[in-house]
Short mmCIF file of N, CA, C and O in Angstrom, two decimals:
data_model
loop_
_atom_site.label_atom_id
_atom_site.label_comp_id
_atom_site.label_asym_id
_atom_site.label_seq_id
_atom_site.Cartn_x
_atom_site.Cartn_y
_atom_site.Cartn_z
N MET A 1 234.82 17.00 102.84
CA MET A 1 233.79 17.57 103.70
C MET A 1 233.81 16.90 105.07
O MET A 1 233.60 17.55 106.07
N THR A 2 234.05 15.63 105.14
CA THR A 2 234.07 14.94 106.42
C THR A 2 235.12 15.51 107.35
O THR A 2 234.89 15.66 108.53
N THR A 3 236.27 15.88 106.81
CA THR A 3 237.35 16.41 107.64
C THR A 3 236.92 17.68 108.36
O THR A 3 237.13 17.81 109.56
N ILE A 4 236.30 18.59 107.66
CA ILE A 4 235.88 19.84 108.32
C ILE A 4 234.76 19.57 109.31
O ILE A 4 234.72 20.18 110.39
N LEU A 5 233.86 18.65 109.00
CA LEU A 5 232.81 18.31 109.95
C LEU A 5 233.41 17.71 111.21
O LEU A 5 232.99 18.06 112.32
N GLU A 6 234.37 16.85 111.06
CA GLU A 6 235.02 16.26 112.23
C GLU A 6 235.72 17.34 113.07
O GLU A 6 235.67 17.32 114.30
N ARG A 7 236.35 18.31 112.41
CA ARG A 7 237.00 19.41 113.13
C ARG A 7 235.96 20.27 113.83
O ARG A 7 236.18 20.72 114.96
N ALA A 8 234.84 20.51 113.17
CA ALA A 8 233.77 21.31 113.78
C ALA A 8 233.20 20.60 115.01
O ALA A 8 232.96 21.23 116.05
N LYS A 9 233.00 19.30 114.92
CA LYS A 9 232.48 18.53 116.06
C LYS A 9 233.51 18.50 117.20
O LYS A 9 233.14 18.63 118.37
N ALA A 10 234.78 18.36 116.85
CA ALA A 10 235.83 18.36 117.87
C ALA A 10 235.91 19.72 118.56
O ALA A 10 236.11 19.79 119.78
N HIS A 11 235.73 20.79 117.78
CA HIS A 11 235.73 22.13 118.36
C HIS A 11 234.62 22.26 119.40
O HIS A 11 234.84 22.70 120.53
N TYR A 12 233.41 21.83 119.04
CA TYR A 12 232.28 21.93 119.97
C TYR A 12 232.54 21.08 121.21
O TYR A 12 232.32 21.53 122.34
N ALA A 13 233.01 19.86 121.00
CA ALA A 13 233.27 18.97 122.14
C ALA A 13 234.33 19.54 123.07
O ALA A 13 234.32 19.26 124.27
N GLY A 14 235.24 20.35 122.56
CA GLY A 14 236.30 20.93 123.37
C GLY A 14 235.95 22.24 124.04
O GLY A 14 236.75 22.76 124.82
N LEU A 15 234.78 22.79 123.74
CA LEU A 15 234.40 24.06 124.37
C LEU A 15 234.16 23.86 125.86
O LEU A 15 233.62 22.83 126.27
N PRO A 16 234.55 24.83 126.68
CA PRO A 16 234.33 24.68 128.13
C PRO A 16 232.85 24.84 128.45
O PRO A 16 232.11 25.51 127.74
N ARG A 17 232.45 24.19 129.54
CA ARG A 17 231.11 24.45 130.06
C ARG A 17 231.12 25.88 130.58
O ARG A 17 232.06 26.32 131.22
N LEU A 18 230.08 26.59 130.29
CA LEU A 18 229.93 27.96 130.78
C LEU A 18 229.28 27.88 132.15
O LEU A 18 228.56 26.93 132.46
N ARG A 19 229.53 28.89 132.98
CA ARG A 19 229.01 28.84 134.34
C ARG A 19 228.65 30.24 134.83
O ARG A 19 229.28 31.21 134.45
N LEU A 20 227.64 30.26 135.66
CA LEU A 20 227.16 31.51 136.23
C LEU A 20 226.84 31.27 137.70
O LEU A 20 226.15 30.30 138.03
N SER A 21 227.32 32.14 138.56
CA SER A 21 226.95 32.09 139.97
C SER A 21 225.67 32.88 140.17
O SER A 21 225.54 33.99 139.65
N VAL A 22 224.77 32.32 140.92
CA VAL A 22 223.49 32.98 141.20
C VAL A 22 223.35 33.06 142.73
O VAL A 22 222.85 32.13 143.36
N PRO A 23 223.81 34.16 143.32
CA PRO A 23 223.81 34.27 144.78
C PRO A 23 222.41 34.10 145.39
O PRO A 23 222.26 33.50 146.46
N GLU A 24 221.40 34.62 144.70
CA GLU A 24 220.04 34.58 145.24
C GLU A 24 219.51 33.16 145.38
O GLU A 24 218.60 32.92 146.17
N TRP A 25 220.02 32.23 144.64
CA TRP A 25 219.54 30.84 144.69
C TRP A 25 220.49 29.93 145.45
O TRP A 25 220.33 28.72 145.47
N GLY A 26 221.48 30.51 146.12
CA GLY A 26 222.47 29.71 146.84
C GLY A 26 221.94 29.17 148.15
O GLY A 26 220.89 29.58 148.65
N SER A 27 222.71 28.26 148.73
CA SER A 27 222.32 27.65 150.00
C SER A 27 222.70 28.51 151.20
O SER A 27 222.22 28.27 152.30
N ALA A 28 223.59 29.49 150.98
CA ALA A 28 224.00 30.43 152.04
C ALA A 28 224.56 31.67 151.34
O ALA A 28 224.89 31.61 150.16
N PRO A 29 224.67 32.79 152.06
CA PRO A 29 225.18 34.00 151.42
C PRO A 29 226.54 33.82 150.74
O PRO A 29 226.80 34.43 149.72
N ASP A 30 227.39 32.98 151.31
CA ASP A 30 228.71 32.76 150.73
C ASP A 30 228.76 31.51 149.84
O ASP A 30 229.84 31.10 149.42
N LYS A 31 227.61 30.93 149.55
CA LYS A 31 227.55 29.73 148.70
C LYS A 31 226.49 29.90 147.62
O LYS A 31 225.38 29.37 147.72
N PRO A 32 226.83 30.66 146.57
CA PRO A 32 225.84 30.88 145.50
C PRO A 32 225.56 29.59 144.74
O PRO A 32 226.39 28.67 144.71
N ALA A 33 224.39 29.52 144.17
CA ALA A 33 224.10 28.41 143.26
C ALA A 33 224.99 28.60 142.03
O ALA A 33 225.25 29.73 141.61
N VAL A 34 225.46 27.51 141.48
CA VAL A 34 226.26 27.56 140.27
C VAL A 34 225.49 26.85 139.17
O VAL A 34 225.07 25.70 139.33
N ILE A 35 225.27 27.57 138.09
CA ILE A 35 224.57 27.01 136.94
C ILE A 35 225.57 26.88 135.81
O ILE A 35 226.32 27.82 135.53
N THR A 36 225.61 25.70 135.20
CA THR A 36 226.51 25.47 134.08
C THR A 36 225.70 25.06 132.87
O THR A 36 224.56 24.61 132.99
N TRP A 37 226.31 25.22 131.69
CA TRP A 37 225.65 24.80 130.46
C TRP A 37 226.69 24.71 129.35
O TRP A 37 227.79 25.24 129.48
N THR A 38 226.32 24.02 128.31
CA THR A 38 227.15 23.97 127.11
C THR A 38 226.60 25.00 126.12
O THR A 38 225.41 25.35 126.17
N PRO A 39 227.46 25.50 125.23
CA PRO A 39 226.96 26.43 124.22
C PRO A 39 225.81 25.81 123.42
O PRO A 39 225.71 24.58 123.28
N LEU A 40 224.96 26.66 122.90
CA LEU A 40 223.79 26.20 122.16
C LEU A 40 224.19 25.56 120.82
O LEU A 40 225.02 26.09 120.10
N THR A 41 223.55 24.44 120.52
CA THR A 41 223.64 23.86 119.19
C THR A 41 222.47 24.38 118.37
O THR A 41 221.54 25.00 118.91
N VAL A 42 222.47 24.10 117.09
CA VAL A 42 221.33 24.50 116.25
C VAL A 42 220.07 23.81 116.76
O VAL A 42 218.99 24.43 116.83
N ARG A 43 220.16 22.56 117.17
CA ARG A 43 218.98 21.85 117.68
C ARG A 43 218.46 22.51 118.95
O ARG A 43 217.25 22.64 119.14
N ASP A 44 219.37 22.92 119.83
CA ASP A 44 218.94 23.65 121.03
C ASP A 44 218.18 24.90 120.64
O ASP A 44 217.11 25.20 121.20
N GLN A 45 218.71 25.65 119.68
CA GLN A 45 218.06 26.88 119.24
C GLN A 45 216.68 26.58 118.65
O GLN A 45 215.71 27.32 118.91
N GLU A 46 216.57 25.51 117.87
CA GLU A 46 215.26 25.14 117.31
C GLU A 46 214.25 24.87 118.42
O GLU A 46 213.09 25.31 118.33
N ARG A 47 214.67 24.16 119.45
CA ARG A 47 213.75 23.83 120.54
C ARG A 47 213.37 25.07 121.34
O ARG A 47 212.22 25.22 121.75
N ILE A 48 214.32 25.95 121.57
CA ILE A 48 214.06 27.14 122.38
C ILE A 48 213.14 28.12 121.64
O ILE A 48 212.22 28.69 122.23
N TYR A 49 213.37 28.31 120.35
CA TYR A 49 212.61 29.31 119.58
C TYR A 49 211.44 28.71 118.80
O TYR A 49 210.82 29.40 118.00
N ALA A 50 211.12 27.45 119.04
CA ALA A 50 210.05 26.77 118.30
C ALA A 50 208.71 27.51 118.42
O ALA A 50 208.41 28.14 119.44
N LEU A 51 207.93 27.40 117.36
CA LEU A 51 206.58 27.93 117.40
C LEU A 51 205.76 27.17 118.44
O LEU A 51 206.03 26.00 118.73
N ASN A 52 204.74 27.81 118.97
CA ASN A 52 203.82 27.15 119.88
C ASN A 52 202.94 26.18 119.09
O ASN A 52 202.92 26.20 117.86
N GLU A 53 202.23 25.34 119.81
CA GLU A 53 201.38 24.34 119.16
C GLU A 53 200.36 24.96 118.21
O GLU A 53 199.99 24.35 117.22
N ASP A 54 199.93 26.18 118.50
CA ASP A 54 198.95 26.84 117.64
C ASP A 54 199.61 27.58 116.47
O ASP A 54 198.94 28.27 115.70
N GLY A 55 200.93 27.47 116.34
CA GLY A 55 201.65 28.11 115.25
C GLY A 55 202.10 29.52 115.54
O GLY A 55 202.75 30.15 114.71
N SER A 56 201.77 30.04 116.71
CA SER A 56 202.19 31.40 117.06
C SER A 56 203.65 31.40 117.52
O SER A 56 204.15 30.39 118.03
N PRO A 57 204.33 32.52 117.35
CA PRO A 57 205.72 32.59 117.80
C PRO A 57 205.81 32.53 119.32
O PRO A 57 204.90 32.99 120.02
N ALA A 58 206.90 31.98 119.81
CA ALA A 58 207.13 31.94 121.25
C ALA A 58 207.33 33.36 121.76
O ALA A 58 207.97 34.17 121.09
N ARG A 59 206.76 33.66 122.91
CA ARG A 59 206.95 34.96 123.54
C ARG A 59 208.27 34.98 124.28
O ARG A 59 208.88 33.94 124.55
N ALA A 60 208.74 36.17 124.63
CA ALA A 60 210.04 36.33 125.28
C ALA A 60 210.15 35.49 126.55
O ALA A 60 211.17 34.84 126.79
N GLY A 61 209.11 35.49 127.36
CA GLY A 61 209.14 34.70 128.60
C GLY A 61 209.24 33.22 128.33
O GLY A 61 209.96 32.50 129.03
N GLN A 62 208.54 32.75 127.30
CA GLN A 62 208.62 31.33 126.95
C GLN A 62 210.04 30.97 126.51
O GLN A 62 210.54 29.91 126.87
N ILE A 63 210.65 31.83 125.74
CA ILE A 63 212.00 31.57 125.25
C ILE A 63 212.97 31.49 126.42
O ILE A 63 213.80 30.58 126.50
N ARG A 64 212.85 32.43 127.37
CA ARG A 64 213.74 32.40 128.53
C ARG A 64 213.56 31.12 129.34
O ARG A 64 214.53 30.47 129.72
N ILE A 65 212.32 30.76 129.59
CA ILE A 65 212.06 29.56 130.40
C ILE A 65 212.52 28.31 129.66
O ILE A 65 213.12 27.41 130.26
N ARG A 66 212.28 28.23 128.36
CA ARG A 66 212.75 27.07 127.59
C ARG A 66 214.26 26.94 127.67
O ARG A 66 214.80 25.84 127.81
N ALA A 67 214.97 28.06 127.57
CA ALA A 67 216.44 28.02 127.63
C ALA A 67 216.91 27.50 128.99
O ALA A 67 217.81 26.66 129.06
N VAL A 68 216.30 27.99 130.06
CA VAL A 68 216.69 27.56 131.40
C VAL A 68 216.39 26.08 131.60
O VAL A 68 217.23 25.32 132.09
N ILE A 69 215.20 25.65 131.23
CA ILE A 69 214.84 24.24 131.41
C ILE A 69 215.74 23.34 130.57
O ILE A 69 216.20 22.29 131.03
N LEU A 70 215.99 23.72 129.34
CA LEU A 70 216.76 22.87 128.44
C LEU A 70 218.23 22.78 128.81
O LEU A 70 218.84 21.72 128.73
N LYS A 71 218.84 23.90 129.25
CA LYS A 71 220.30 23.94 129.35
C LYS A 71 220.87 24.04 130.77
O LYS A 71 222.02 23.68 130.97
N ALA A 72 220.13 24.54 131.74
CA ALA A 72 220.70 24.78 133.07
C ALA A 72 221.03 23.47 133.78
O ALA A 72 220.17 22.61 133.96
N CYS A 73 222.30 23.35 134.18
CA CYS A 73 222.78 22.16 134.89
C CYS A 73 223.55 22.59 136.13
O CYS A 73 223.94 23.75 136.26
N ASP A 74 223.81 21.63 137.01
CA ASP A 74 224.67 21.91 138.16
C ASP A 74 226.12 21.64 137.77
O ASP A 74 226.41 21.31 136.62
N ASP A 75 227.02 21.75 138.73
CA ASP A 75 228.44 21.52 138.45
C ASP A 75 228.71 20.10 137.98
O ASP A 75 229.69 19.85 137.27
N GLY A 76 227.87 19.17 138.37
CA GLY A 76 228.03 17.78 137.96
C GLY A 76 227.37 17.48 136.63
O GLY A 76 227.26 16.32 136.24
N GLU A 77 226.89 18.50 135.95
CA GLU A 77 226.25 18.42 134.65
C GLU A 77 224.86 17.76 134.68
O GLU A 77 224.33 17.35 133.65
N ALA A 78 224.26 17.69 135.87
CA ALA A 78 222.89 17.18 135.99
C ALA A 78 221.92 18.33 135.74
O ALA A 78 222.11 19.44 136.25
N LYS A 79 220.88 18.06 134.96
CA LYS A 79 219.89 19.10 134.68
C LYS A 79 219.24 19.56 135.98
O LYS A 79 218.94 18.76 136.85
N LEU A 80 219.04 20.86 136.07
CA LEU A 80 218.44 21.45 137.27
C LEU A 80 216.92 21.50 137.21
O LEU A 80 216.25 21.52 138.25
N PHE A 81 216.35 21.55 136.01
CA PHE A 81 214.91 21.70 135.86
C PHE A 81 214.40 20.73 134.80
O PHE A 81 215.11 20.39 133.86
N ASP A 82 213.15 20.34 134.97
CA ASP A 82 212.49 19.57 133.92
C ASP A 82 211.24 20.33 133.48
O ASP A 82 210.97 21.42 133.99
N ASP A 83 210.51 19.77 132.54
CA ASP A 83 209.33 20.47 132.01
C ASP A 83 208.30 20.78 133.10
O ASP A 83 207.53 21.73 132.97
N MET A 84 208.29 20.00 134.16
CA MET A 84 207.33 20.24 135.24
C MET A 84 207.66 21.52 136.02
O MET A 84 206.81 22.04 136.74
N ALA A 85 208.87 22.04 135.87
CA ALA A 85 209.27 23.26 136.59
C ALA A 85 208.78 24.52 135.89
O ALA A 85 208.88 25.61 136.46
N GLU A 86 208.24 24.38 134.69
CA GLU A 86 207.84 25.58 133.93
C GLU A 86 206.87 26.46 134.70
O GLU A 86 207.04 27.68 134.76
N HIS A 87 205.86 25.88 135.31
CA HIS A 87 204.87 26.68 136.04
C HIS A 87 205.53 27.47 137.15
O HIS A 87 205.30 28.68 137.29
N ASP A 88 206.36 26.80 137.95
CA ASP A 88 207.02 27.51 139.05
C ASP A 88 207.98 28.58 138.54
O ASP A 88 208.04 29.67 139.10
N LEU A 89 208.75 28.28 137.50
CA LEU A 89 209.65 29.28 136.94
C LEU A 89 208.89 30.50 136.42
O LEU A 89 209.36 31.62 136.50
N ARG A 90 207.71 30.27 135.91
CA ARG A 90 206.90 31.35 135.35
C ARG A 90 206.18 32.16 136.44
O ARG A 90 206.05 33.37 136.32
N HIS A 91 205.72 31.50 137.49
CA HIS A 91 204.83 32.16 138.46
C HIS A 91 205.40 32.34 139.87
O HIS A 91 204.87 33.16 140.63
N ASN A 92 206.39 31.55 140.24
CA ASN A 92 206.83 31.55 141.64
C ASN A 92 208.31 31.85 141.83
O ASN A 92 208.84 31.59 142.91
N VAL A 93 208.97 32.37 140.80
CA VAL A 93 210.40 32.66 140.87
C VAL A 93 210.62 34.08 140.33
O VAL A 93 209.93 34.51 139.41
N ASP A 94 211.60 34.78 140.90
CA ASP A 94 211.91 36.15 140.48
C ASP A 94 212.27 36.16 138.99
O ASP A 94 213.25 35.54 138.56
N GLY A 95 211.47 36.84 138.20
CA GLY A 95 211.67 36.90 136.76
C GLY A 95 212.97 37.54 136.34
O GLY A 95 213.55 37.18 135.30
N ASP A 96 213.48 38.48 137.14
CA ASP A 96 214.76 39.10 136.81
C ASP A 96 215.90 38.09 136.88
O ASP A 96 216.82 38.11 136.07
N ILE A 97 215.83 37.19 137.85
CA ILE A 97 216.88 36.19 137.98
C ILE A 97 216.75 35.13 136.90
O ILE A 97 217.74 34.73 136.28
N VAL A 98 215.53 34.70 136.61
CA VAL A 98 215.33 33.77 135.49
C VAL A 98 215.85 34.41 134.21
O VAL A 98 216.55 33.77 133.41
N GLY A 99 215.57 35.70 134.03
CA GLY A 99 216.05 36.41 132.86
C GLY A 99 217.57 36.48 132.80
O GLY A 99 218.17 36.33 131.74
N ARG A 100 218.21 36.72 133.95
CA ARG A 100 219.68 36.78 133.99
C ARG A 100 220.28 35.44 133.58
O ARG A 100 221.21 35.38 132.79
N VAL A 101 219.73 34.36 134.13
CA VAL A 101 220.23 33.02 133.79
C VAL A 101 219.98 32.73 132.31
O VAL A 101 220.86 32.27 131.59
N ALA A 102 218.77 33.02 131.85
CA ALA A 102 218.44 32.76 130.44
C ALA A 102 219.31 33.58 129.50
O ALA A 102 219.79 33.06 128.49
N ASN A 103 219.53 34.85 129.81
CA ASN A 103 220.37 35.69 128.95
C ASN A 103 221.80 35.17 128.89
O ASN A 103 222.45 35.22 127.85
N ALA A 104 222.30 34.68 130.02
CA ALA A 104 223.64 34.10 130.02
C ALA A 104 223.67 32.87 129.11
O ALA A 104 224.59 32.69 128.32
N ILE A 105 222.65 32.03 129.20
CA ILE A 105 222.58 30.82 128.37
C ILE A 105 222.42 31.19 126.90
O ILE A 105 223.10 30.64 126.02
N LEU A 106 221.53 32.12 126.62
CA LEU A 106 221.21 32.45 125.23
C LEU A 106 222.30 33.28 124.55
O LEU A 106 222.57 33.10 123.37
N TYR A 107 222.88 34.20 125.28
CA TYR A 107 223.75 35.19 124.63
C TYR A 107 225.07 35.43 125.35
O TYR A 107 225.86 36.25 124.91
N SER A 108 225.26 34.83 126.47
CA SER A 108 226.33 35.15 127.41
C SER A 108 226.14 36.56 127.95
O SER A 108 226.56 36.85 129.06
N ALA A 109 225.53 37.45 127.22
CA ALA A 109 224.99 38.74 127.69
C ALA A 109 225.87 39.49 128.67
O ALA A 109 225.39 40.12 129.57
N GLY A 110 227.19 39.40 128.47
CA GLY A 110 228.09 40.11 129.36
C GLY A 110 228.15 39.52 130.75
O GLY A 110 228.74 40.09 131.65
N LEU A 111 227.51 38.36 130.94
CA LEU A 111 227.48 37.74 132.25
C LEU A 111 228.56 36.69 132.40
O LEU A 111 228.81 36.19 133.48
N VAL A 112 229.18 36.34 131.28
CA VAL A 112 230.19 35.29 131.28
C VAL A 112 231.44 35.85 130.62
O VAL A 112 231.36 36.50 129.58
N ASP A 113 232.60 35.61 131.23
CA ASP A 113 233.83 36.12 130.64
C ASP A 113 234.36 35.15 129.58
O ASP A 113 233.77 34.09 129.34
N LYS A 114 235.47 35.48 128.96
CA LYS A 114 236.00 34.69 127.86
C LYS A 114 236.44 33.30 128.28
O LYS A 114 236.55 32.41 127.45
N THR A 115 236.69 33.07 129.56
CA THR A 115 237.08 31.74 130.03
C THR A 115 235.87 30.86 130.30
O THR A 115 236.00 29.68 130.58
N GLY A 116 234.67 31.44 130.22
CA GLY A 116 233.45 30.69 130.49
C GLY A 116 232.97 30.81 131.91
O GLY A 116 231.97 30.21 132.28
N ASP A 117 233.67 31.59 132.74
CA ASP A 117 233.25 31.77 134.12
C ASP A 117 232.31 32.96 134.25
O ASP A 117 232.46 33.95 133.54
N GLY A 118 231.37 32.86 135.17
CA GLY A 118 230.45 33.96 135.40
C GLY A 118 231.17 35.16 136.00
O GLY A 118 232.06 35.01 136.82
N LYS A 119 230.77 36.34 135.56
CA LYS A 119 231.32 37.56 136.15
C LYS A 119 230.55 37.88 137.42
O LYS A 119 229.34 37.67 137.48
N PRO A 120 231.22 38.43 138.43
CA PRO A 120 230.51 38.88 139.62
C PRO A 120 229.47 39.93 139.23
O PRO A 120 229.66 40.67 138.27
N VAL A 121 228.39 40.00 140.00
CA VAL A 121 227.31 40.93 139.69
C VAL A 121 227.82 42.36 139.61
O VAL A 121 227.45 43.11 138.70
N ASP A 122 228.73 42.77 140.51
CA ASP A 122 229.23 44.15 140.46
C ASP A 122 230.02 44.41 139.17
O ASP A 122 229.96 45.49 138.61
N LYS A 123 230.74 43.41 138.67
CA LYS A 123 231.47 43.56 137.42
C LYS A 123 230.49 43.65 136.25
O LYS A 123 230.70 44.40 135.31
N GLN A 124 229.39 42.90 136.31
CA GLN A 124 228.37 42.97 135.26
C GLN A 124 227.79 44.38 135.21
O GLN A 124 227.62 44.94 134.13
N VAL A 125 227.51 44.97 136.37
CA VAL A 125 226.94 46.31 136.43
C VAL A 125 227.95 47.33 135.89
O VAL A 125 227.60 48.19 135.09
N ASP A 126 229.22 47.22 136.31
CA ASP A 126 230.25 48.13 135.81
C ASP A 126 230.38 48.03 134.30
O ASP A 126 230.47 49.04 133.61
N ASP A 127 230.40 46.82 133.76
CA ASP A 127 230.52 46.63 132.31
C ASP A 127 229.33 47.25 131.59
O ASP A 127 229.49 47.86 130.54
N ALA A 128 228.13 47.10 132.17
CA ALA A 128 226.93 47.66 131.53
C ALA A 128 227.00 49.20 131.52
O ALA A 128 226.64 49.83 130.53
N LYS A 129 227.50 49.78 132.59
CA LYS A 129 227.62 51.25 132.67
C LYS A 129 228.65 51.77 131.69
O LYS A 129 228.48 52.84 131.12
N ASN A 130 229.73 51.01 131.52
CA ASN A 130 230.86 51.48 130.71
C ASN A 130 230.83 50.95 129.28
O ASN A 130 231.73 51.24 128.52
N GLY A 131 229.78 50.15 128.99
CA GLY A 131 229.68 49.47 127.71
C GLY A 131 229.68 50.35 126.55
O GLY A 131 230.08 50.29 125.50
#
């Protein structure tokens, strides 16, 4: 059993960081923000989908924000958001863009190609139309 566990851990450690370009959050029109993350572990999934303190299920918006806060990093693998960013992500940021980032983190959602690189927005739209 240890051998397969070691192979499973080595597989995860060897997975590429996934990345998504977010033009709307970039420093200039030709310099999109780049968000990177590692694939979800079971522990990540537990934290993202955890019940609320009152025992109620997490709502869709909570799940998206948890995913972004937990996993979104820059190219240097530094976390982009902490728990204090939740209010701003919920109330002061375009929900469609938060959703796009969260969907990429949670499901890759056609936003990331097989190499782990983000697809251009026009390619995402074409794929959705032709899906």
